[in-house]
Each structure stands twice: as C-alpha cells, then as structure tokens.
Coordinates of C-alpha atoms (C1' of nucleotides) in Angstrom, one line a residue:
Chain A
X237 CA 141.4 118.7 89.3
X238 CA 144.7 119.5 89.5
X239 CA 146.6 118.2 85.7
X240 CA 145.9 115.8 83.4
X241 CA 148.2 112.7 84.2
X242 CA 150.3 111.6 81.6
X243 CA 149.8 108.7 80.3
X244 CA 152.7 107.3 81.2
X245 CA 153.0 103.0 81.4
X246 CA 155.9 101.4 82.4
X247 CA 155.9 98.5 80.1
X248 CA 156.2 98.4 76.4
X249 CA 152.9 99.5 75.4
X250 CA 152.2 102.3 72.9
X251 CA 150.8 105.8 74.0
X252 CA 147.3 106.2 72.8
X253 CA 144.1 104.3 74.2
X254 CA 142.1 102.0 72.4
X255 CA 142.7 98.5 71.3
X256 CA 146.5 97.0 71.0
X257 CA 146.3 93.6 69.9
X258 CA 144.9 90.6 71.8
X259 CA 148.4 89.4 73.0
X260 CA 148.5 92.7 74.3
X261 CA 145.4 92.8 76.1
X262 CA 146.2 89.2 77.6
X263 CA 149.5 90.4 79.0
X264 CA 147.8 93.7 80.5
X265 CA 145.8 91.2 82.5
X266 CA 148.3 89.3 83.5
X267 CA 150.3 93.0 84.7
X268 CA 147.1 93.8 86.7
X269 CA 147.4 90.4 88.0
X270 CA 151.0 90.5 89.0
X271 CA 150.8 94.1 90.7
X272 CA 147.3 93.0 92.8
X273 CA 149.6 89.6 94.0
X274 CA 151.9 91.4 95.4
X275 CA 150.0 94.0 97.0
X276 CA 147.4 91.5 98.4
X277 CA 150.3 89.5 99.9
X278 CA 152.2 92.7 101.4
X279 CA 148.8 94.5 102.6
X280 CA 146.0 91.7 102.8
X281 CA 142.6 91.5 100.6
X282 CA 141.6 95.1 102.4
X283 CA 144.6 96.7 103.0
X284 CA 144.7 97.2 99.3
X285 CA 142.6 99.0 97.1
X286 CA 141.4 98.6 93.7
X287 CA 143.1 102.3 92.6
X288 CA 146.5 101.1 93.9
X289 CA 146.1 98.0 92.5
X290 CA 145.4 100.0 89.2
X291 CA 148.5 102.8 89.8
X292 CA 151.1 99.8 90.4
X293 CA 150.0 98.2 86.8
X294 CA 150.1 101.9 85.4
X295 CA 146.3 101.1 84.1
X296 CA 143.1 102.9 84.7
X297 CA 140.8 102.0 87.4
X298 CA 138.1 101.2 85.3
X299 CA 140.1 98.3 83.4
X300 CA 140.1 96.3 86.2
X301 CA 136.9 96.4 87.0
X302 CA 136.2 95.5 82.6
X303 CA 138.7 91.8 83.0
X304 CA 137.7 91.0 86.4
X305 CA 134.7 92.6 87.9
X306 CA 134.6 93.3 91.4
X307 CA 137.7 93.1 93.8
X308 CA 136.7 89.9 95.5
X309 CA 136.4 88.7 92.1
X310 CA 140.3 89.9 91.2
X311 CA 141.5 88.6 94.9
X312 CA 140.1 85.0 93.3
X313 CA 141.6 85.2 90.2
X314 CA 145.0 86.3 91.7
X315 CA 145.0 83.3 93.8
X316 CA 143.2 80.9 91.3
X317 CA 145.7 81.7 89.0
X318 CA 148.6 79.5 90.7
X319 CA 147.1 77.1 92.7
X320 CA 146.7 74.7 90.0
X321 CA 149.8 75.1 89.3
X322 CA 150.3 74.3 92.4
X323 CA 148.2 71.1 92.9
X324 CA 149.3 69.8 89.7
X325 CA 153.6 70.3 91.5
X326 CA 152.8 68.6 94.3
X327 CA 150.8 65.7 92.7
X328 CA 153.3 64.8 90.2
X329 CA 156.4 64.9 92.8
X330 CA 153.9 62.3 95.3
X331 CA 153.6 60.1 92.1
X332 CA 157.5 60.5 91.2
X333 CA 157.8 59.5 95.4
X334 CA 155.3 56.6 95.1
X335 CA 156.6 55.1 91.8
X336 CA 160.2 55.4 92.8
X337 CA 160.0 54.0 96.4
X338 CA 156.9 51.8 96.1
X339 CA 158.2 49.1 98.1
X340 CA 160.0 51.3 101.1
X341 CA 158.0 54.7 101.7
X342 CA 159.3 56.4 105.3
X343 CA 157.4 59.2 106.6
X344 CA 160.3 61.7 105.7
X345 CA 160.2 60.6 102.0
X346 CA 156.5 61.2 101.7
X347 CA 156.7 64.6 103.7
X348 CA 159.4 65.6 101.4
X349 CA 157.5 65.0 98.3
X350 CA 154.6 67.1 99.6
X351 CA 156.4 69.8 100.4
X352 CA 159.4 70.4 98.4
X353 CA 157.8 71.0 95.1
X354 CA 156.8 74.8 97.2
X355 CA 160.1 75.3 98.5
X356 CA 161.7 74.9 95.1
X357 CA 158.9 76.5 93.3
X358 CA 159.1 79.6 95.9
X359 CA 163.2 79.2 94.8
X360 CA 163.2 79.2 91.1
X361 CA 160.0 80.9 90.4
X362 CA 161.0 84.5 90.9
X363 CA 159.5 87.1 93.3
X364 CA 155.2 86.4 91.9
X365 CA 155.8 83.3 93.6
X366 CA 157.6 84.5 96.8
X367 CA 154.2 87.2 97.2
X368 CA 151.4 84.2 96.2
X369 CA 153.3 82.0 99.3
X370 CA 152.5 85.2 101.3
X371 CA 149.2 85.2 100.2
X372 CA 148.4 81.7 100.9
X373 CA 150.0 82.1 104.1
X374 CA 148.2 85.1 105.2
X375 CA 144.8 83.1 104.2
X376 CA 145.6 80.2 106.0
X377 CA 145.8 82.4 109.2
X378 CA 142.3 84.5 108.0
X379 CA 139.5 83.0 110.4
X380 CA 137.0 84.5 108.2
X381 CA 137.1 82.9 105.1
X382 CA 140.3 82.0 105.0
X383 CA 139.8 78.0 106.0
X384 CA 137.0 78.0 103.4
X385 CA 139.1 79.5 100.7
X386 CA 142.0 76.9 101.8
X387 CA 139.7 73.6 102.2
X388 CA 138.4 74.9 98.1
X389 CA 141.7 75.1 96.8
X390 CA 144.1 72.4 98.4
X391 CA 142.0 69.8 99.9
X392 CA 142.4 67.4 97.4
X393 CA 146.2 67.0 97.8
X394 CA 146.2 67.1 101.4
X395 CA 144.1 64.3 101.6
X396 CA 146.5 62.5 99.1
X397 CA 149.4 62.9 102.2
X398 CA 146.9 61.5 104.7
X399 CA 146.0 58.2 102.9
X400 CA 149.7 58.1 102.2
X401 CA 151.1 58.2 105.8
X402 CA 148.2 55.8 106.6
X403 CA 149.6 53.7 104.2
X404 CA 153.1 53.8 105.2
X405 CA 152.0 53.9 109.2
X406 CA 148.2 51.4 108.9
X407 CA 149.0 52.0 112.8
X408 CA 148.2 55.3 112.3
X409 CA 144.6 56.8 113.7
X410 CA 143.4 59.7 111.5
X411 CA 142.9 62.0 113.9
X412 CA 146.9 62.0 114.8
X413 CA 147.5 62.0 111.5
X414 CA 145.4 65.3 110.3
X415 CA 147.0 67.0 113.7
X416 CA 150.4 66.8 112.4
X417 CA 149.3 67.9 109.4
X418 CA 147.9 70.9 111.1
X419 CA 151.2 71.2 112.5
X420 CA 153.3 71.1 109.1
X421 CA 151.1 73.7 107.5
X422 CA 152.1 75.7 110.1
X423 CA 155.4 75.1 109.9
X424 CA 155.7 75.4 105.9
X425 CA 153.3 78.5 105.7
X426 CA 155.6 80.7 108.2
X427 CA 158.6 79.5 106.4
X428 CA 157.3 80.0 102.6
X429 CA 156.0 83.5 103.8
X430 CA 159.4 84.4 104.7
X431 CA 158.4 87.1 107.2
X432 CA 161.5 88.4 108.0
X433 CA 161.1 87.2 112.0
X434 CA 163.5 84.8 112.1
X435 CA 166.3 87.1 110.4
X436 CA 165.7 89.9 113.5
X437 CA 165.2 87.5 116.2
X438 CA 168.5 85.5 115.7
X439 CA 169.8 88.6 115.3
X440 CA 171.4 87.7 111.8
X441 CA 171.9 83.8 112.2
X442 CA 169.7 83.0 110.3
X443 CA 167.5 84.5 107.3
X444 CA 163.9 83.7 106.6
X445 CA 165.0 84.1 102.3
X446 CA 167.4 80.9 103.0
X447 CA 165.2 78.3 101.7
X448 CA 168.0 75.7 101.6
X449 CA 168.2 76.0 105.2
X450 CA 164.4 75.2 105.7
X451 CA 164.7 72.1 103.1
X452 CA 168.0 71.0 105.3
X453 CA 165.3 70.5 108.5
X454 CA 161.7 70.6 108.0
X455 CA 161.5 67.4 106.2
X456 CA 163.3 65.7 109.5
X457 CA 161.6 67.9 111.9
X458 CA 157.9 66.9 110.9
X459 CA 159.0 63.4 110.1
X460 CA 160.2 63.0 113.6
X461 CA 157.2 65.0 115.0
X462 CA 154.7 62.6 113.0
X463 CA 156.5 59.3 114.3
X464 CA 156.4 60.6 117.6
X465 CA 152.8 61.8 117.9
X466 CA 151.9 58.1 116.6
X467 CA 154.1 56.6 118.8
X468 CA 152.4 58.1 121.6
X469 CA 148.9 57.3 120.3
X470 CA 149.8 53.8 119.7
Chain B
X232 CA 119.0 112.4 107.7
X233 CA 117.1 109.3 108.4
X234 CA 116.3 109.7 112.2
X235 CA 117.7 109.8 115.4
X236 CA 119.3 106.6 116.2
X237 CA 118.3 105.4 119.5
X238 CA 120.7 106.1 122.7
X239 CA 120.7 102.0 122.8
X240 CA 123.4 100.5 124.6
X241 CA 123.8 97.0 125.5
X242 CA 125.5 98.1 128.9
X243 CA 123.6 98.5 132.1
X244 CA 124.6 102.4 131.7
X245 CA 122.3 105.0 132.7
X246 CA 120.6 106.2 129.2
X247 CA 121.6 109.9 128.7
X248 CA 125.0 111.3 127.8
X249 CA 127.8 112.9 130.2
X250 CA 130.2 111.8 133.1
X251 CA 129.1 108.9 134.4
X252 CA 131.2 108.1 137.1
X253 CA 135.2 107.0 136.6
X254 CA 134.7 103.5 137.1
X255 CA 132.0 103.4 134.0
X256 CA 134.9 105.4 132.0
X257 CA 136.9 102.8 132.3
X258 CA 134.7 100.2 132.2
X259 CA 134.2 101.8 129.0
X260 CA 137.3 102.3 127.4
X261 CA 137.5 98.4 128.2
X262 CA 134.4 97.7 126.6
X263 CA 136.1 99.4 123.2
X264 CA 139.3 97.2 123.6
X265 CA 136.9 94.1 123.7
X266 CA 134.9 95.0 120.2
X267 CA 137.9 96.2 118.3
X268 CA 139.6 92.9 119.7
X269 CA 136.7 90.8 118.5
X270 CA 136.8 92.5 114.6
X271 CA 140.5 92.8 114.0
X272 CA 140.9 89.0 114.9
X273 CA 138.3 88.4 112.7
X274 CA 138.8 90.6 109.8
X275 CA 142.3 92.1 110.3
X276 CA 143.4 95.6 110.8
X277 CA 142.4 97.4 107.5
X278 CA 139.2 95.6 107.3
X279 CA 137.3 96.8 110.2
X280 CA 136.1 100.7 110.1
X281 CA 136.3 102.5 113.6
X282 CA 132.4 102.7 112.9
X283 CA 132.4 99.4 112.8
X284 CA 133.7 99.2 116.2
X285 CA 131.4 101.7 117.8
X286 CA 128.6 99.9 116.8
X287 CA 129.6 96.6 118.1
X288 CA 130.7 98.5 121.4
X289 CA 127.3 100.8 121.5
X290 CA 129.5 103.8 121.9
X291 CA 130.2 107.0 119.2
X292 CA 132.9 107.1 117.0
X293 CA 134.0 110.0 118.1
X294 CA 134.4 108.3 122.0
X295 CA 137.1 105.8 120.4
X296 CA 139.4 108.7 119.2
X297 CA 138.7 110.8 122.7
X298 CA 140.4 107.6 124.0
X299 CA 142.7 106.0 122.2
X300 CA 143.2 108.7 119.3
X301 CA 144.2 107.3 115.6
X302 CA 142.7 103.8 114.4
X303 CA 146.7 102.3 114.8
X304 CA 146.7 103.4 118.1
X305 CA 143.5 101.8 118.9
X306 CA 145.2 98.4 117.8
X307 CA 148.5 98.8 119.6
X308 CA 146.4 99.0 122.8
X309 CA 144.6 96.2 121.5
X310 CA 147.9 94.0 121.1
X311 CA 149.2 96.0 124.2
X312 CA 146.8 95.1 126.6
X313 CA 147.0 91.2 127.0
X314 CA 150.9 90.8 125.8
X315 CA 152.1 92.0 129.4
X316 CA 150.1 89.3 130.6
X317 CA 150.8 86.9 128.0
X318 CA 155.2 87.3 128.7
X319 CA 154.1 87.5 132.5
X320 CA 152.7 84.1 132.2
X321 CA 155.3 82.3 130.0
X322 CA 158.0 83.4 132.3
X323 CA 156.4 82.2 135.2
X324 CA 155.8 78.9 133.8
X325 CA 159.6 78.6 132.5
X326 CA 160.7 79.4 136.2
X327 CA 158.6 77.0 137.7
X328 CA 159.7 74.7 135.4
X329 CA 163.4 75.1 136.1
X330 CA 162.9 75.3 139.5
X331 CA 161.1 72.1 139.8
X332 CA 163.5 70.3 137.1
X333 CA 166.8 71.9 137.3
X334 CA 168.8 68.8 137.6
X335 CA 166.4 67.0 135.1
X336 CA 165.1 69.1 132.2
X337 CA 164.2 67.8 128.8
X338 CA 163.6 69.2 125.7
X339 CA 160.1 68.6 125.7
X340 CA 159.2 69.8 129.3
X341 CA 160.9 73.1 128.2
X342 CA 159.0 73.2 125.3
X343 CA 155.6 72.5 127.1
X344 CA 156.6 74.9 129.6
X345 CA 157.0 77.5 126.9
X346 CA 153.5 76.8 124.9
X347 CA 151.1 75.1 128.0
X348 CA 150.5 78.6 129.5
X349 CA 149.3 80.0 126.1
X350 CA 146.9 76.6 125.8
X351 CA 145.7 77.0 129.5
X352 CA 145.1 80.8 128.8
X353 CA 143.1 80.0 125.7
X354 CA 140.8 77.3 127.2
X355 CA 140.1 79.5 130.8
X356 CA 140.5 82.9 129.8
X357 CA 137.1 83.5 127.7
X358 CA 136.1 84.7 123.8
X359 CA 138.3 87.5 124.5
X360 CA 141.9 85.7 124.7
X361 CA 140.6 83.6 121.5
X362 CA 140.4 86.6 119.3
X363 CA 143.4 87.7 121.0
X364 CA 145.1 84.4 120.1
X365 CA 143.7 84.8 116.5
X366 CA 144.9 88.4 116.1
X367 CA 148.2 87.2 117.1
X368 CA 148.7 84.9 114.7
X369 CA 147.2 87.0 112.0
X370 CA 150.0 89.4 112.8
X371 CA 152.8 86.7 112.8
X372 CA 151.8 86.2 109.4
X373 CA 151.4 89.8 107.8
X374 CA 154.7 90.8 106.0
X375 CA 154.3 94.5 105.9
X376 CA 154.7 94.9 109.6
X377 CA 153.9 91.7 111.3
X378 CA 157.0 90.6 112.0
X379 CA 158.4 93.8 113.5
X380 CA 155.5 94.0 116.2
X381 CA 156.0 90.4 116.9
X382 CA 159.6 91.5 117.8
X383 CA 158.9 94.0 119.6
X384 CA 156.2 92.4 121.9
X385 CA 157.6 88.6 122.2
X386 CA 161.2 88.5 121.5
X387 CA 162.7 88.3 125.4
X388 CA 160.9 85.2 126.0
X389 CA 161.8 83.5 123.1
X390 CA 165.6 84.4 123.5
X391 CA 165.1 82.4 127.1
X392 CA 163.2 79.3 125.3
X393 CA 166.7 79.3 122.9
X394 CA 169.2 80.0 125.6
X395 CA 167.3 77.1 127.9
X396 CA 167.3 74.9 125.1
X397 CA 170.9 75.7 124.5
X398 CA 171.7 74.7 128.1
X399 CA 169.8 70.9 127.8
X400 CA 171.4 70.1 124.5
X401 CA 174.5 72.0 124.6
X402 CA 175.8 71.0 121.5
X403 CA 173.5 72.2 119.7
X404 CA 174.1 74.9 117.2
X405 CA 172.3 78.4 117.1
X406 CA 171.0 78.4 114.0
X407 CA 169.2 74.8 114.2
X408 CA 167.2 75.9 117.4
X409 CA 166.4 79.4 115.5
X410 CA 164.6 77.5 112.8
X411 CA 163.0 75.1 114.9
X412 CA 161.4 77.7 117.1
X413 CA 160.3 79.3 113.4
X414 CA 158.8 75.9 112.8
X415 CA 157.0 75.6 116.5
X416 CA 155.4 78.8 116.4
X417 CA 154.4 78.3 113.2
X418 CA 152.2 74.8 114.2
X419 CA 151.2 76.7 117.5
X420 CA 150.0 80.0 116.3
X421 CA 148.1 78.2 113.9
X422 CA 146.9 76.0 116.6
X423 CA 145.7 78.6 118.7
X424 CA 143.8 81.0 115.9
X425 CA 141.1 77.8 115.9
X426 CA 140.8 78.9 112.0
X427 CA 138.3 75.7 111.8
X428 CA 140.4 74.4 108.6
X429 CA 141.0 71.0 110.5
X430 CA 137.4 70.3 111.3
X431 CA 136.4 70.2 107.3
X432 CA 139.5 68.8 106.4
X433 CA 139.1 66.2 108.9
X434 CA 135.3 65.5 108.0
X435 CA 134.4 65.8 111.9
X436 CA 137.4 63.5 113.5
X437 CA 139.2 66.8 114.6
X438 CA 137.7 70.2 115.8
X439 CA 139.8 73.4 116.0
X440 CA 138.2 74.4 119.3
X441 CA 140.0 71.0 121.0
X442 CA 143.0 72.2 122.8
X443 CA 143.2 69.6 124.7
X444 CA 144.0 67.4 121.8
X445 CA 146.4 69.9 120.7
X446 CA 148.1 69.7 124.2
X447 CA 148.4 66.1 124.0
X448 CA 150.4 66.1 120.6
X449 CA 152.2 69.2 120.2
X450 CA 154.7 69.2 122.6
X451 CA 155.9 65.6 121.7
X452 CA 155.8 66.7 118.1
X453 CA 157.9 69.8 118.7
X454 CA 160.5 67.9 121.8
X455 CA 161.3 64.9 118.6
X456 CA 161.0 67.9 115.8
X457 CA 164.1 69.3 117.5
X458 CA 166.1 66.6 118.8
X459 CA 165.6 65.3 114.9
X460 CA 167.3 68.3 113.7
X461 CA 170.1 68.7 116.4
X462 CA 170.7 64.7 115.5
X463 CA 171.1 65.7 112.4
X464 CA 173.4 68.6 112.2
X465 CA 175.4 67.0 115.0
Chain C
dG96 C1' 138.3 102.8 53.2
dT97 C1' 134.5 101.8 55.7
dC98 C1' 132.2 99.2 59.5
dT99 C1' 132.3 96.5 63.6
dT100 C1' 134.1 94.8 67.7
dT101 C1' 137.1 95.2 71.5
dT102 C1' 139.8 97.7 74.6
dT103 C1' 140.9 101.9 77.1
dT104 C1' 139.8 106.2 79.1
dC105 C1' 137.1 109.8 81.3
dA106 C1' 133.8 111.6 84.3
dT107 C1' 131.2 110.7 87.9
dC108 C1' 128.2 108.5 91.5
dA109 C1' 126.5 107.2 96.0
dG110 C1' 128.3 106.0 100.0
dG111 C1' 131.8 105.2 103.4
dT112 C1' 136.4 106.6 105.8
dG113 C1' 139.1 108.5 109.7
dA114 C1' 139.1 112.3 112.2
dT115 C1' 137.9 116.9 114.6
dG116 C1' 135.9 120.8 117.1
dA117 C1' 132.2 122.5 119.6
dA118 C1' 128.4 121.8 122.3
dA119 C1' 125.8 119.2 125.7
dA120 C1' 125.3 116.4 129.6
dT121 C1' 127.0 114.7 133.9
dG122 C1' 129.1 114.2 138.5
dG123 C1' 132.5 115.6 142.1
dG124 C1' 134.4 119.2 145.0
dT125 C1' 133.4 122.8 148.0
Chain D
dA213 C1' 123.7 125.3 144.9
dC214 C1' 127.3 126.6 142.3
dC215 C1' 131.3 125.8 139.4
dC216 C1' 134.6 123.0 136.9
dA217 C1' 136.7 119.0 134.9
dT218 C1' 135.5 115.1 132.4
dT219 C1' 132.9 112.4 129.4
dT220 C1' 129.7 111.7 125.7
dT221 C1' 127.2 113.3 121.7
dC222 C1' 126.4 115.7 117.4
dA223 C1' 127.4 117.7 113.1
dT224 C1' 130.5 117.9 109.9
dC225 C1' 134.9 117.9 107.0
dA226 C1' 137.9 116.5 103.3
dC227 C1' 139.0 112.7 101.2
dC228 C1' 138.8 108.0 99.5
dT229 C1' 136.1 103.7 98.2
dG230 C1' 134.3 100.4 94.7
dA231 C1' 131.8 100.7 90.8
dT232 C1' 129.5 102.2 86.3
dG233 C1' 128.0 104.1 81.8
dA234 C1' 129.2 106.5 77.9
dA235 C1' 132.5 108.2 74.9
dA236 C1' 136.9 107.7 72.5
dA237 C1' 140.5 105.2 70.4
dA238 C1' 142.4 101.4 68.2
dA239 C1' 142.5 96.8 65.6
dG240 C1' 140.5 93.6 62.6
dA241 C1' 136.9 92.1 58.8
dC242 C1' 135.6 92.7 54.3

DNA sequence: GTCTTTTTTCATCAGGTGATGAAAATGGGT
DNA sequence: ACCCATTTTCATCACCTGATGAAAAAAGAC
C-alpha cells in the first residue's frame, strides 16, 4: 500500500531471501522465540499478536507460522523451551541437598534447594530468563488454562519437595503440606516476576530486581511458615 | 446477512427496544459490569472482545460504549466498582482490631485482620467477588501495567498493615516488612484466584474453593513468616 | 552448472476488532 | 396527547487478526 519495506534485520543476516544455511535458520528460530518470550511475558498469550511477534524478530509473518504453526503452538514452544531446563536445575540442586545433608535435612535447607536454582538462574541468565519467570508467573495466576499448563510442566518436581518435607517432618499431613506449598509458589512467582510493586510501594526501599534481598528471606520465611502451619496441625 | 438475531434476553425486561425505565438502566449498566467481570477474570483484558461481553450480558455492543465508552474504560469500572468496597472493608476490620486489642496486638491478629475480610468477602459475597478476586490477582501479576493499578487502587491500606506492623515489632526494619508483605500477598492472591492448581496437584486432599482451610493456615504461616525474618535481620 | 530441497517472501483471504453516528423505540413531564 | 430526553438498536467503518498457498530466492548434491 503505502512503500515497500525494506528489508531491513537487525541481526547479522544477509539481505536477500531464500535459504542461509541451517545454523542460520536454527538461530532465526531461536530469534522468533526470544522476541515472542518477551512479549508474551510483558503483554500475555493475547495481548500479543503474531505480526508483532514477527516485527520484534525483523521476520515476516509467514515464517512463524512455517517453524511453529499456530500461535498456541509458538506460546508452547516458547515456554517448553526452558522448563526442562528448568526441571532438570531444580532436580539436581535437591539431589546435591539430599546427598550432602542426608543425615540432617531441616525444612529451610530443603526449601532452599527448591527454590534457589530460579533465583540464581533468573540472576545469571540474562533478561530471556527474567521475561520466561514472567511468563510462568502470569500462567500460574491464568484460571483458564493456566493450572493445567502448570500441573503439565512442573508437577513432577513439586511432588519431589512434598515427599521431602514428609520425610524430614513424617508428622507432617499432606494436605498442610501441599498448602504451604501453595503458599511458597505464591510467594516465589511474585518475587521472580519482579513486577515492579514492591519498588513504588516502599517508595524506593526496596526493589523488586534485588534478588539477593529475596534469597536473604524467603528461604526463612516459608521455612518458618511450614513449621508453624504443622505445628498447628499436629 | 444471516438473519435477524432474536431480541433474547436473559433478563425479565420487557422485549422491545427504548427507555425502559431508570431503574432497568441501571440495572443494566450493572448487568454489563457482571459479564465483563466474569470474562476478564477468566481470560484477561486483551482476551475478551466487547462482543464477547454483549453476548454474555444479552445487550448490543454498541450499549457497552454508550455507557462506559472505550474497552479500558469498561475495565477500570470493572476494577473500580468493588475496590471501594474492598479498602472500605479492610479498614474496618484493622480498626476493629485495634480497638479491641490495643494493649495486646500480635503480629498474626494484625495480619488476619488485614486478609480475614477478603476471605469472608470471597466465601459470602457470590460468583461475582470470585472473579473479582481472580481479576485481581491476574492484574498483581501482569508487568505491563499491573503493578501501577495495584498502586493506585490498594496502596493506603497496605502502608497501615506496615506502619501497624512497625508499631508491634518496633525494631523491625522497613525493608524486611516490605518484602514480607510482597511475599504474603503473593500466597494470598493466589489463594483467593481458586486457579484449581492445588486440587490436581494434591490428587483430591486439597480443593481451591476451601477457604476455610486457607483461613486456618495462612495467617499462622504469614504471623511465623515475618517474625522469622525480623529474627533474623535483628 | 544443473537440479532439488529448504527457507523466505509476497499477496491475499475470511472473519473478527473496537468504535461510531443515525435512527428507532420508549417513558416521563406537562 | 403531545413533546423531549434517554436508552436501545441497527448498519456500518476502517483496520487488524491468524492463517495459507504459491512464487521467489538461496544452499547443497552431484
């Protein structure tokens, strides 16, 4: 209608269409993967559409549709893509915890290993990370679909903490237990989402970016909160 | 183009068009709130159409913008509408409870006093306040703008949960009580949206919908969740 | 250098989107 | 019974939505 746009990409890649190289093509769907991430995380699955999606990885529509079919489809793939990653953290830092401490497991310890392998991931793993935590947040919170999606991807590991605290508390009745969780995922969600709430309403005391000051109390905080609630019960 | 869609309404309104009567406008204009309530808590702002609420209303489109103008309006008088009543409660149930324990408070009477009146609300006040508790949450979690209208809406009552919590435990710093409000309204917003993730996760021991189990471990959790962190920086 | 396969672009579709202006229907005031 | 203000409906606009099929371009096989 109006001009011909140019064909302008920001990355690397040479000018003309066609077919450049199969690293190429792997790393153009990892681009369209990065730039639907962090628009799903800022603007929700349909906040977001495909074309903006397609404008953020300077590619044509069209291509997204060709590696990932429709847009449920690429809202999968985007959060497919780290949640092994993810499982696979938080396994091997409960292992590290049971191997280590065996013989003397507290609550805090085994809380600490479930959820410090997502504060330091969220640290060191650049801002993909800090917009997938804001996806899984936003999920957790999605009555929809969003407890379905959740109870798919991260059951597994969840139930790993559970028969853990029941192990380090036999006392322990599972129904306290898999309320506290509910509590800590909470907890950790708003903090890994790093909404920006906490920076306005303490009017600059604190800042929801400052992970070390989450690490510094939400291992104690649910720790406490867990011995309490089964203190109660029992 | 297909045909006439019938003048169907669920309503007890009379069937043909025109003025009918100021009480039934506002009835009306009510009747709007309620559906677009109902499909923003469940699907979020950008994925519910205004047609979308018509339909579920039995009104025109056109009726929803004669009233409440653009779609974002529409959902600021959504959030608008029960927030008054929301801060209205919360406040009353702090003053009670300083009245009645002035000489006596604890951290965990303040703390139910802050989140009972949002439980209570939830359990008597209908479907209506449980998508409103859902669309809350879903908000508290959405980074574009989330936490600005969380600010705006619900920051004066959470200064006074602070500034009473400051006054039982007087040595405690700012900054601790900051993040453990971030953490408590992470485990009660999460609480309150009923999402259902608890009731697979749990394999049937715990259901979403039970408030009443919520009442009688989140407080506790919360009241040792902060005296846990004050311990510790202290 | 041709031929084949894969990737990228283009043009476009069918339907949905928020929004508006004018007309129609209604009820109250007098 | 008439008018007038208000409410509801209808028809429509301009644009955007996800998605597709065919053509064009590039890379690799031989």
């Amino acid at each position: 209608m109006t001009a011909a746009k140019p064909p302008s990409r920001s990355g690397p890649r040479s000018g003309g269409r066609g077919r450049p190289s199969k690293a190429k093509g792997l790393d153009l769907k990892e681009t369209i993967l990065d730039a639907a991430e962090g628009l799903f995380a800022r603007h929700g699955f349909y906040g977001v559409t495909t074309r903006q999606v397609a404008a953020e990885a300077g590619v044509d529509t069209a291509l997204i549709h060709y590696y990932f079919g429709a847009k449920r489809e690429l809202f999968d793939a985007v959060f497919l893509r780290r949640a092994e990653i993810l499982n696979q953290a938080r396994e091997a830092s409960m292992d590290a915890y049971l191997r280590a401490h065996a013989g003397a497991m507290t609550v805090e310890g085994v809380i600490e290993a479930f959820i410090d392998p997502l504060l330091r991931i969220s640290q060191d793993g650049g801002a993909g990370w800090k917009s997938y935590f804001a996806l899984v947040a936003q999920v957790n919170n999605t009555p929809a679909w969003g407890g379905e999606t959740m109870t798919r991807f991260f059951d597994p590991v969840v139930h790993r903490l559970v028969e853990t605290l029941k192990t380090v508390r036999p006392q322990a009745e599972y129904r306290d237990l898999y309320w506290c969780y509910q509590f800590l995922t909470g907890s950790m969600m708003l903090a890994l989402s790093e909404t920006g709430r906490i920076d306005s309403l303490s009017e600059g005391e604190c800042h929801s970016s400052d992970l070390e000051a989450v690490r510094a109390r939400l291992f104690a905080y649910c720790a406490a909160g867990f011995e309490a609630v089964i203190a109660r019960a029992g």
